Amino acid sequence: MQARGNSWTVLFVSGDDRDAKALVVELIDSIGLVALDLGSLSEGGSMQQLGGRLSTVELHFVRRMVRR
């Protein structure tokens, strides 16, 4: 796992092809990182491209929280 202490590095994923995106998420998870799906290319892609709101953000996953 690519962990820093008790956290894992998060990679953003966006795309219009649901099957391809699922494959990429599986690949990211398989190497010990955490994938965060941002949606379509028009929505998520613009957030992570250079100059986008998330382009300079470094996230680390600590734990999964489920709200009921």
GROMACS .gro file of C-alpha atoms in nm:
model
   68
    1MET     CA    1   0.000   0.000   0.000
    2GLN     CA    2   0.109   0.356  -0.073
    3ALA     CA    3   0.030   0.476   0.277
    4ARG     CA    4   0.162   0.770   0.471
    5GLY     CA    5   0.107   0.678   0.830
    6ASN     CA    6  -0.259   0.583   0.840
    7SER     CA    7  -0.358   0.746   0.510
    8TRP     CA    8  -0.346   0.656   0.140
    9THR     CA    9  -0.286   0.884  -0.158
   10VAL     CA   10  -0.599   0.977  -0.355
   11LEU     CA   11  -0.605   1.000  -0.736
   12PHE     CA   12  -0.886   1.179  -0.919
   13VAL     CA   13  -1.063   0.997  -1.203
   14SER     CA   14  -1.310   1.136  -1.456
   15GLY     CA   15  -1.440   1.012  -1.788
   16ASP     CA   16  -1.740   0.954  -2.011
   17ASP     CA   17  -1.686   0.580  -2.068
   18ARG     CA   18  -1.823   0.405  -1.758
   19ASP     CA   19  -1.651   0.070  -1.831
   20ALA     CA   20  -1.313   0.230  -1.898
   21LYS     CA   21  -1.340   0.440  -1.584
   22ALA     CA   22  -1.425   0.131  -1.376
   23LEU     CA   23  -1.113  -0.040  -1.515
   24VAL     CA   24  -0.895   0.259  -1.422
   25VAL     CA   25  -1.045   0.273  -1.071
   26GLU     CA   26  -0.973  -0.099  -1.030
   27LEU     CA   27  -0.613  -0.047  -1.144
   28ILE     CA   28  -0.562   0.243  -0.903
   29ASP     CA   29  -0.707   0.043  -0.615
   30SER     CA   30  -0.493  -0.260  -0.705
   31ILE     CA   31  -0.169  -0.063  -0.658
   32GLY     CA   32  -0.271   0.054  -0.312
   33LEU     CA   33  -0.402   0.400  -0.390
   34VAL     CA   34  -0.759   0.534  -0.358
   35ALA     CA   35  -0.955   0.650  -0.665
   36LEU     CA   36  -1.202   0.938  -0.630
   37ASP     CA   37  -1.453   0.948  -0.918
   38LEU     CA   38  -1.529   1.308  -1.017
   39GLY     CA   39  -1.785   1.219  -1.284
   40SER     CA   40  -1.781   1.308  -1.653
   41LEU     CA   41  -1.496   1.472  -1.843
   42SER     CA   42  -1.685   1.799  -1.871
   43GLU     CA   43  -1.745   1.816  -1.496
   44GLY     CA   44  -1.461   1.627  -1.329
   45GLY     CA   45  -1.205   1.681  -1.600
   46SER     CA   46  -1.225   2.058  -1.572
   47MET     CA   47  -1.175   2.038  -1.194
   48GLN     CA   48  -0.850   1.844  -1.220
   49GLN     CA   49  -0.691   1.998  -1.528
   50LEU     CA   50  -0.415   2.258  -1.485
   51GLY     CA   51  -0.572   2.569  -1.336
   52GLY     CA   52  -0.880   2.379  -1.218
   53ARG     CA   53  -1.005   2.387  -0.859
   54LEU     CA   54  -0.843   2.051  -0.773
   55SER     CA   55  -0.524   2.077  -0.979
   56THR     CA   56  -0.307   2.168  -0.682
   57VAL     CA   57  -0.488   1.967  -0.413
   58GLU     CA   58  -0.313   1.669  -0.256
   59LEU     CA   59  -0.556   1.441  -0.075
   60HIS     CA   60  -0.490   1.145   0.152
   61PHE     CA   61  -0.760   0.894   0.240
   62VAL     CA   62  -0.778   0.815   0.610
   63ARG     CA   63  -1.095   0.610   0.657
   64ARG     CA   64  -1.426   0.541   0.489
   65MET     CA   65  -1.726   0.692   0.662
   66VAL     CA   66  -2.077   0.568   0.593
   67ARG     CA   67  -2.375   0.777   0.693
   68ARG     CA   68  -2.705   0.609   0.750
   0.00000   0.00000   0.00000
